[in-house]
Amino acid sequence: MIPNHGKLNLALKFIPAGSEEPGLPPTGELHMWVKNAENLVPRWGTTVDAFVQCYILPDDIKLSRQKTRIVKKNLNPTFNHTMVYDGFELKDLAEACAEFTVWHRETFSKHQLGGIRLSLGTGNSYGLQVPWMDSTEEERHTWEMVFKHPQQWVEATLPLRTNLTLRTSS
């Protein structure tokens, strides 16, 4: 059992290309609404200046990173922030992983408090074995619901993990 380092509340929705009206959206869009975090555990001290950062792996270049604003001095921060990634087909989501990490911001550094990875948990992406397709059963179920219910918000409250394997060997 992994110790609980708080929870992340979010909602996700996949909008297939052309499903809103003919030609719109032009490509599939993944909408991710980061609502709030609960019961964050500070690494030291009594409070946290928190923000959430997201990548859709395997694309982990800095340009593709999206993040929320920083909520200062709060163990239960409300972000209420929506991120949109476009250019997706439904089949791409089977190979991808939405990685959300919660961070504590300090003056000159940041420290990861925990994270979640939404994927099918296969260990593979586009035919390559990768360490980051390691979703828990609960995370896998959330991602599967996004596939099964396009154009509908899928809500989830997921425990933050502190054992996220590194994305690369470097």
JSON list of C-alpha atoms in Angstrom, two decimals:
[
{"chain": "A", "resi": 1, "resn": "MET", "atom": "CA", "xyz": [0.00, 0.00, 0.00]},
{"chain": "A", "resi": 2, "resn": "ILE", "atom": "CA", "xyz": [1.36, 3.37, -1.05]},
{"chain": "A", "resi": 3, "resn": "PRO", "atom": "CA", "xyz": [0.97, 6.06, 1.62]},
{"chain": "A", "resi": 4, "resn": "ASN", "atom": "CA", "xyz": [-1.59, 8.70, 0.74]},
{"chain": "A", "resi": 5, "resn": "HIS", "atom": "CA", "xyz": [-0.03, 12.04, -0.18]},
{"chain": "A", "resi": 6, "resn": "GLY", "atom": "CA", "xyz": [-3.32, 13.70, -1.01]},
{"chain": "A", "resi": 7, "resn": "LYS", "atom": "CA", "xyz": [-5.76, 13.46, -3.87]},
{"chain": "A", "resi": 8, "resn": "LEU", "atom": "CA", "xyz": [-6.29, 15.26, -7.16]},
{"chain": "A", "resi": 9, "resn": "ASN", "atom": "CA", "xyz": [-9.81, 16.04, -8.38]},
{"chain": "A", "resi": 10, "resn": "LEU", "atom": "CA", "xyz": [-10.19, 16.40, -12.11]},
{"chain": "A", "resi": 11, "resn": "ALA", "atom": "CA", "xyz": [-12.49, 15.86, -15.05]},
{"chain": "A", "resi": 12, "resn": "LEU", "atom": "CA", "xyz": [-11.55, 14.85, -18.59]},
{"chain": "A", "resi": 13, "resn": "LYS", "atom": "CA", "xyz": [-13.39, 14.92, -21.89]},
{"chain": "A", "resi": 14, "resn": "PHE", "atom": "CA", "xyz": [-12.35, 13.75, -25.35]},
{"chain": "A", "resi": 15, "resn": "ILE", "atom": "CA", "xyz": [-13.99, 15.55, -28.28]},
{"chain": "A", "resi": 16, "resn": "PRO", "atom": "CA", "xyz": [-13.53, 13.65, -31.55]},
{"chain": "A", "resi": 17, "resn": "ALA", "atom": "CA", "xyz": [-12.74, 15.59, -34.73]},
{"chain": "A", "resi": 18, "resn": "GLY", "atom": "CA", "xyz": [-15.88, 16.88, -36.44]},
{"chain": "A", "resi": 19, "resn": "SER", "atom": "CA", "xyz": [-18.19, 15.95, -33.55]},
{"chain": "A", "resi": 20, "resn": "GLU", "atom": "CA", "xyz": [-19.26, 19.49, -32.58]},
{"chain": "A", "resi": 21, "resn": "GLU", "atom": "CA", "xyz": [-20.33, 20.47, -36.10]},
{"chain": "A", "resi": 22, "resn": "PRO", "atom": "CA", "xyz": [-18.96, 19.57, -39.54]},
{"chain": "A", "resi": 23, "resn": "GLY", "atom": "CA", "xyz": [-15.23, 20.23, -39.50]},
{"chain": "A", "resi": 24, "resn": "LEU", "atom": "CA", "xyz": [-15.15, 21.31, -35.84]},
{"chain": "A", "resi": 25, "resn": "PRO", "atom": "CA", "xyz": [-13.04, 20.66, -34.01]},
{"chain": "A", "resi": 26, "resn": "PRO", "atom": "CA", "xyz": [-10.61, 20.05, -36.89]},
{"chain": "A", "resi": 27, "resn": "THR", "atom": "CA", "xyz": [-8.70, 17.46, -34.81]},
{"chain": "A", "resi": 28, "resn": "GLY", "atom": "CA", "xyz": [-9.64, 15.54, -31.70]},
{"chain": "A", "resi": 29, "resn": "GLU", "atom": "CA", "xyz": [-9.28, 17.51, -28.46]},
{"chain": "A", "resi": 30, "resn": "LEU", "atom": "CA", "xyz": [-8.56, 16.32, -24.95]},
{"chain": "A", "resi": 31, "resn": "HIS", "atom": "CA", "xyz": [-9.97, 18.70, -22.33]},
{"chain": "A", "resi": 32, "resn": "MET", "atom": "CA", "xyz": [-8.64, 18.32, -18.79]},
{"chain": "A", "resi": 33, "resn": "TRP", "atom": "CA", "xyz": [-10.16, 20.29, -15.95]},
{"chain": "A", "resi": 34, "resn": "VAL", "atom": "CA", "xyz": [-7.89, 20.35, -12.89]},
{"chain": "A", "resi": 35, "resn": "LYS", "atom": "CA", "xyz": [-10.32, 21.20, -10.11]},
{"chain": "A", "resi": 36, "resn": "ASN", "atom": "CA", "xyz": [-8.44, 20.96, -6.82]},
{"chain": "A", "resi": 37, "resn": "ALA", "atom": "CA", "xyz": [-6.14, 18.92, -4.62]},
{"chain": "A", "resi": 38, "resn": "GLU", "atom": "CA", "xyz": [-7.01, 17.61, -1.18]},
{"chain": "A", "resi": 39, "resn": "ASN", "atom": "CA", "xyz": [-4.92, 16.89, 1.90]},
{"chain": "A", "resi": 40, "resn": "LEU", "atom": "CA", "xyz": [-1.52, 17.63, 0.38]},
{"chain": "A", "resi": 41, "resn": "VAL", "atom": "CA", "xyz": [1.37, 16.59, 2.60]},
{"chain": "A", "resi": 42, "resn": "PRO", "atom": "CA", "xyz": [4.06, 19.26, 2.92]},
{"chain": "A", "resi": 43, "resn": "ARG", "atom": "CA", "xyz": [7.62, 18.02, 2.61]},
{"chain": "A", "resi": 44, "resn": "TRP", "atom": "CA", "xyz": [8.56, 20.31, 5.47]},
{"chain": "A", "resi": 45, "resn": "GLY", "atom": "CA", "xyz": [6.79, 23.12, 7.25]},
{"chain": "A", "resi": 46, "resn": "THR", "atom": "CA", "xyz": [3.04, 23.31, 7.58]},
{"chain": "A", "resi": 47, "resn": "THR", "atom": "CA", "xyz": [1.85, 24.60, 4.22]},
{"chain": "A", "resi": 48, "resn": "VAL", "atom": "CA", "xyz": [2.32, 24.27, 0.48]},
{"chain": "A", "resi": 49, "resn": "ASP", "atom": "CA", "xyz": [2.52, 26.68, -2.47]},
{"chain": "A", "resi": 50, "resn": "ALA", "atom": "CA", "xyz": [1.08, 24.23, -4.98]},
{"chain": "A", "resi": 51, "resn": "PHE", "atom": "CA", "xyz": [0.65, 23.99, -8.73]},
{"chain": "A", "resi": 52, "resn": "VAL", "atom": "CA", "xyz": [-0.15, 21.16, -11.13]},
{"chain": "A", "resi": 53, "resn": "GLN", "atom": "CA", "xyz": [1.83, 20.43, -14.26]},
{"chain": "A", "resi": 54, "resn": "CYS", "atom": "CA", "xyz": [0.67, 18.21, -17.13]},
{"chain": "A", "resi": 55, "resn": "TYR", "atom": "CA", "xyz": [2.25, 16.43, -20.08]},
{"chain": "A", "resi": 56, "resn": "ILE", "atom": "CA", "xyz": [0.69, 14.09, -22.60]},
{"chain": "A", "resi": 57, "resn": "LEU", "atom": "CA", "xyz": [3.41, 11.47, -22.93]},
{"chain": "A", "resi": 58, "resn": "PRO", "atom": "CA", "xyz": [5.29, 10.43, -25.05]},
{"chain": "A", "resi": 59, "resn": "ASP", "atom": "CA", "xyz": [5.48, 14.16, -25.88]},
{"chain": "A", "resi": 60, "resn": "ASP", "atom": "CA", "xyz": [7.45, 15.55, -22.94]},
{"chain": "A", "resi": 61, "resn": "ILE", "atom": "CA", "xyz": [9.06, 18.59, -24.51]},
{"chain": "A", "resi": 62, "resn": "LYS", "atom": "CA", "xyz": [8.73, 21.78, -22.51]},
{"chain": "A", "resi": 63, "resn": "LEU", "atom": "CA", "xyz": [6.50, 23.36, -25.18]},
{"chain": "A", "resi": 64, "resn": "SER", "atom": "CA", "xyz": [3.83, 20.74, -24.57]},
{"chain": "A", "resi": 65, "resn": "ARG", "atom": "CA", "xyz": [3.79, 21.25, -20.79]},
{"chain": "A", "resi": 66, "resn": "GLN", "atom": "CA", "xyz": [0.77, 23.01, -19.34]},
{"chain": "A", "resi": 67, "resn": "LYS", "atom": "CA", "xyz": [0.40, 24.10, -15.75]},
{"chain": "A", "resi": 68, "resn": "THR", "atom": "CA", "xyz": [-1.98, 25.75, -13.35]},
{"chain": "A", "resi": 69, "resn": "ARG", "atom": "CA", "xyz": [-1.35, 28.92, -11.39]},
{"chain": "A", "resi": 70, "resn": "ILE", "atom": "CA", "xyz": [0.33, 28.62, -7.98]},
{"chain": "A", "resi": 71, "resn": "VAL", "atom": "CA", "xyz": [-2.04, 28.52, -5.00]},
{"chain": "A", "resi": 72, "resn": "LYS", "atom": "CA", "xyz": [-0.10, 29.76, -1.99]},
{"chain": "A", "resi": 73, "resn": "LYS", "atom": "CA", "xyz": [-0.14, 28.44, 1.57]},
{"chain": "A", "resi": 74, "resn": "ASN", "atom": "CA", "xyz": [-2.85, 25.84, 1.13]},
{"chain": "A", "resi": 75, "resn": "LEU", "atom": "CA", "xyz": [-3.00, 22.06, 1.70]},
{"chain": "A", "resi": 76, "resn": "ASN", "atom": "CA", "xyz": [-6.35, 21.94, -0.17]},
{"chain": "A", "resi": 77, "resn": "PRO", "atom": "CA", "xyz": [-5.71, 24.24, -3.16]},
{"chain": "A", "resi": 78, "resn": "THR", "atom": "CA", "xyz": [-8.43, 24.99, -5.72]},
{"chain": "A", "resi": 79, "resn": "PHE", "atom": "CA", "xyz": [-7.00, 25.43, -9.22]},
{"chain": "A", "resi": 80, "resn": "ASN", "atom": "CA", "xyz": [-10.16, 25.37, -11.40]},
{"chain": "A", "resi": 81, "resn": "HIS", "atom": "CA", "xyz": [-7.96, 25.30, -14.50]},
{"chain": "A", "resi": 82, "resn": "THR", "atom": "CA", "xyz": [-8.77, 23.74, -17.88]},
{"chain": "A", "resi": 83, "resn": "MET", "atom": "CA", "xyz": [-6.06, 22.51, -20.23]},
{"chain": "A", "resi": 84, "resn": "VAL", "atom": "CA", "xyz": [-6.72, 21.55, -23.84]},
{"chain": "A", "resi": 85, "resn": "TYR", "atom": "CA", "xyz": [-4.51, 19.37, -26.03]},
{"chain": "A", "resi": 86, "resn": "ASP", "atom": "CA", "xyz": [-5.49, 19.00, -29.67]},
{"chain": "A", "resi": 87, "resn": "GLY", "atom": "CA", "xyz": [-4.32, 16.92, -32.62]},
{"chain": "A", "resi": 88, "resn": "PHE", "atom": "CA", "xyz": [-5.56, 13.61, -31.21]},
{"chain": "A", "resi": 89, "resn": "GLU", "atom": "CA", "xyz": [-7.38, 10.71, -32.75]},
{"chain": "A", "resi": 90, "resn": "LEU", "atom": "CA", "xyz": [-9.04, 8.26, -30.38]},
{"chain": "A", "resi": 91, "resn": "LYS", "atom": "CA", "xyz": [-6.41, 5.62, -31.29]},
{"chain": "A", "resi": 92, "resn": "ASP", "atom": "CA", "xyz": [-3.64, 8.05, -30.19]},
{"chain": "A", "resi": 93, "resn": "LEU", "atom": "CA", "xyz": [-5.06, 8.09, -26.67]},
{"chain": "A", "resi": 94, "resn": "ALA", "atom": "CA", "xyz": [-4.46, 4.34, -26.38]},
{"chain": "A", "resi": 95, "resn": "GLU", "atom": "CA", "xyz": [-0.73, 4.99, -26.88]},
{"chain": "A", "resi": 96, "resn": "ALA", "atom": "CA", "xyz": [-0.57, 8.13, -24.71]},
{"chain": "A", "resi": 97, "resn": "CYS", "atom": "CA", "xyz": [-0.41, 8.91, -21.02]},
{"chain": "A", "resi": 98, "resn": "ALA", "atom": "CA", "xyz": [-1.74, 12.04, -19.32]},
{"chain": "A", "resi": 99, "resn": "GLU", "atom": "CA", "xyz": [0.72, 12.75, -16.52]},
{"chain": "A", "resi": 100, "resn": "PHE", "atom": "CA", "xyz": [-0.33, 15.18, -13.78]},
{"chain": "A", "resi": 101, "resn": "THR", "atom": "CA", "xyz": [2.21, 16.11, -11.14]},
{"chain": "A", "resi": 102, "resn": "VAL", "atom": "CA", "xyz": [1.60, 18.30, -8.09]},
{"chain": "A", "resi": 103, "resn": "TRP", "atom": "CA", "xyz": [4.49, 20.54, -7.09]},
{"chain": "A", "resi": 104, "resn": "HIS", "atom": "CA", "xyz": [5.47, 22.76, -4.18]},
{"chain": "A", "resi": 105, "resn": "ARG", "atom": "CA", "xyz": [7.03, 25.99, -5.45]},
{"chain": "A", "resi": 106, "resn": "GLU", "atom": "CA", "xyz": [9.82, 27.64, -3.52]},
{"chain": "A", "resi": 107, "resn": "THR", "atom": "CA", "xyz": [11.78, 30.78, -4.32]},
{"chain": "A", "resi": 108, "resn": "PHE", "atom": "CA", "xyz": [14.43, 29.10, -6.46]},
{"chain": "A", "resi": 109, "resn": "SER", "atom": "CA", "xyz": [13.24, 25.52, -6.77]},
{"chain": "A", "resi": 110, "resn": "LYS", "atom": "CA", "xyz": [10.26, 23.21, -6.92]},
{"chain": "A", "resi": 111, "resn": "HIS", "atom": "CA", "xyz": [9.61, 19.84, -5.31]},
{"chain": "A", "resi": 112, "resn": "GLN", "atom": "CA", "xyz": [7.25, 17.17, -6.57]},
{"chain": "A", "resi": 113, "resn": "LEU", "atom": "CA", "xyz": [4.63, 16.17, -4.00]},
{"chain": "A", "resi": 114, "resn": "GLY", "atom": "CA", "xyz": [3.11, 13.37, -6.07]},
{"chain": "A", "resi": 115, "resn": "GLY", "atom": "CA", "xyz": [1.35, 12.60, -9.28]},
{"chain": "A", "resi": 116, "resn": "ILE", "atom": "CA", "xyz": [-0.97, 10.44, -11.33]},
{"chain": "A", "resi": 117, "resn": "ARG", "atom": "CA", "xyz": [-0.67, 8.87, -14.76]},
{"chain": "A", "resi": 118, "resn": "LEU", "atom": "CA", "xyz": [-3.76, 8.21, -16.83]},
{"chain": "A", "resi": 119, "resn": "SER", "atom": "CA", "xyz": [-3.11, 5.55, -19.46]},
{"chain": "A", "resi": 120, "resn": "LEU", "atom": "CA", "xyz": [-4.08, 2.01, -20.35]},
{"chain": "A", "resi": 121, "resn": "GLY", "atom": "CA", "xyz": [-1.11, 0.87, -18.26]},
{"chain": "A", "resi": 122, "resn": "THR", "atom": "CA", "xyz": [0.23, -1.48, -20.91]},
{"chain": "A", "resi": 123, "resn": "GLY", "atom": "CA", "xyz": [3.90, -0.62, -20.42]},
{"chain": "A", "resi": 124, "resn": "ASN", "atom": "CA", "xyz": [4.08, 0.10, -24.16]},
{"chain": "A", "resi": 125, "resn": "SER", "atom": "CA", "xyz": [3.62, 3.19, -26.33]},
{"chain": "A", "resi": 126, "resn": "TYR", "atom": "CA", "xyz": [3.69, 3.00, -30.13]},
{"chain": "A", "resi": 127, "resn": "GLY", "atom": "CA", "xyz": [5.38, -0.41, -29.93]},
{"chain": "A", "resi": 128, "resn": "LEU", "atom": "CA", "xyz": [8.14, 0.67, -27.51]},
{"chain": "A", "resi": 129, "resn": "GLN", "atom": "CA", "xyz": [8.44, -0.49, -23.93]},
{"chain": "A", "resi": 130, "resn": "VAL", "atom": "CA", "xyz": [8.27, 2.59, -21.67]},
{"chain": "A", "resi": 131, "resn": "PRO", "atom": "CA", "xyz": [8.38, 3.01, -17.89]},
{"chain": "A", "resi": 132, "resn": "TRP", "atom": "CA", "xyz": [5.65, 5.66, -17.74]},
{"chain": "A", "resi": 133, "resn": "MET", "atom": "CA", "xyz": [2.73, 3.52, -18.94]},
{"chain": "A", "resi": 134, "resn": "ASP", "atom": "CA", "xyz": [2.40, 2.32, -15.35]},
{"chain": "A", "resi": 135, "resn": "SER", "atom": "CA", "xyz": [-1.09, 3.44, -14.36]},
{"chain": "A", "resi": 136, "resn": "THR", "atom": "CA", "xyz": [-2.80, 1.98, -11.31]},
{"chain": "A", "resi": 137, "resn": "GLU", "atom": "CA", "xyz": [-6.11, 0.18, -11.75]},
{"chain": "A", "resi": 138, "resn": "GLU", "atom": "CA", "xyz": [-8.03, 3.30, -10.68]},
{"chain": "A", "resi": 139, "resn": "GLU", "atom": "CA", "xyz": [-6.05, 5.51, -13.11]},
{"chain": "A", "resi": 140, "resn": "ARG", "atom": "CA", "xyz": [-6.58, 2.98, -15.95]},
{"chain": "A", "resi": 141, "resn": "HIS", "atom": "CA", "xyz": [-10.33, 2.88, -15.28]},
{"chain": "A", "resi": 142, "resn": "THR", "atom": "CA", "xyz": [-10.56, 6.70, -15.49]},
{"chain": "A", "resi": 143, "resn": "TRP", "atom": "CA", "xyz": [-8.69, 6.75, -18.83]},
{"chain": "A", "resi": 144, "resn": "GLU", "atom": "CA", "xyz": [-10.89, 3.94, -20.22]},
{"chain": "A", "resi": 145, "resn": "MET", "atom": "CA", "xyz": [-14.02, 5.92, -19.30]},
{"chain": "A", "resi": 146, "resn": "VAL", "atom": "CA", "xyz": [-12.70, 8.88, -21.33]},
{"chain": "A", "resi": 147, "resn": "PHE", "atom": "CA", "xyz": [-12.54, 6.53, -24.37]},
{"chain": "A", "resi": 148, "resn": "LYS", "atom": "CA", "xyz": [-15.95, 4.98, -23.75]},
{"chain": "A", "resi": 149, "resn": "HIS", "atom": "CA", "xyz": [-17.80, 8.27, -23.25]},
{"chain": "A", "resi": 150, "resn": "PRO", "atom": "CA", "xyz": [-16.56, 10.81, -25.79]},
{"chain": "A", "resi": 151, "resn": "GLN", "atom": "CA", "xyz": [-17.97, 14.32, -25.41]},
{"chain": "A", "resi": 152, "resn": "GLN", "atom": "CA", "xyz": [-18.84, 13.68, -21.75]},
{"chain": "A", "resi": 153, "resn": "TRP", "atom": "CA", "xyz": [-16.93, 14.86, -18.71]},
{"chain": "A", "resi": 154, "resn": "VAL", "atom": "CA", "xyz": [-15.43, 11.95, -16.78]},
{"chain": "A", "resi": 155, "resn": "GLU", "atom": "CA", "xyz": [-14.86, 12.99, -13.18]},
{"chain": "A", "resi": 156, "resn": "ALA", "atom": "CA", "xyz": [-12.22, 11.40, -10.95]},
{"chain": "A", "resi": 157, "resn": "THR", "atom": "CA", "xyz": [-10.66, 11.83, -7.53]},
{"chain": "A", "resi": 158, "resn": "LEU", "atom": "CA", "xyz": [-7.35, 10.00, -7.62]},
{"chain": "A", "resi": 159, "resn": "PRO", "atom": "CA", "xyz": [-4.72, 9.45, -4.91]},
{"chain": "A", "resi": 160, "resn": "LEU", "atom": "CA", "xyz": [-1.36, 11.07, -5.60]},
{"chain": "A", "resi": 161, "resn": "ARG", "atom": "CA", "xyz": [1.50, 8.60, -5.99]},
{"chain": "A", "resi": 162, "resn": "THR", "atom": "CA", "xyz": [5.04, 9.34, -4.92]},
{"chain": "A", "resi": 163, "resn": "ASN", "atom": "CA", "xyz": [6.44, 6.33, -6.76]},
{"chain": "A", "resi": 164, "resn": "LEU", "atom": "CA", "xyz": [6.16, 7.59, -10.34]},
{"chain": "A", "resi": 165, "resn": "THR", "atom": "CA", "xyz": [8.94, 5.92, -12.29]},
{"chain": "A", "resi": 166, "resn": "LEU", "atom": "CA", "xyz": [11.20, 8.28, -14.18]},
{"chain": "A", "resi": 167, "resn": "ARG", "atom": "CA", "xyz": [10.21, 8.89, -17.78]},
{"chain": "A", "resi": 168, "resn": "THR", "atom": "CA", "xyz": [13.71, 8.49, -19.19]},
{"chain": "A", "resi": 169, "resn": "SER", "atom": "CA", "xyz": [16.84, 6.68, -18.18]},
{"chain": "A", "resi": 170, "resn": "SER", "atom": "CA", "xyz": [18.86, 9.91, -18.13]}
]
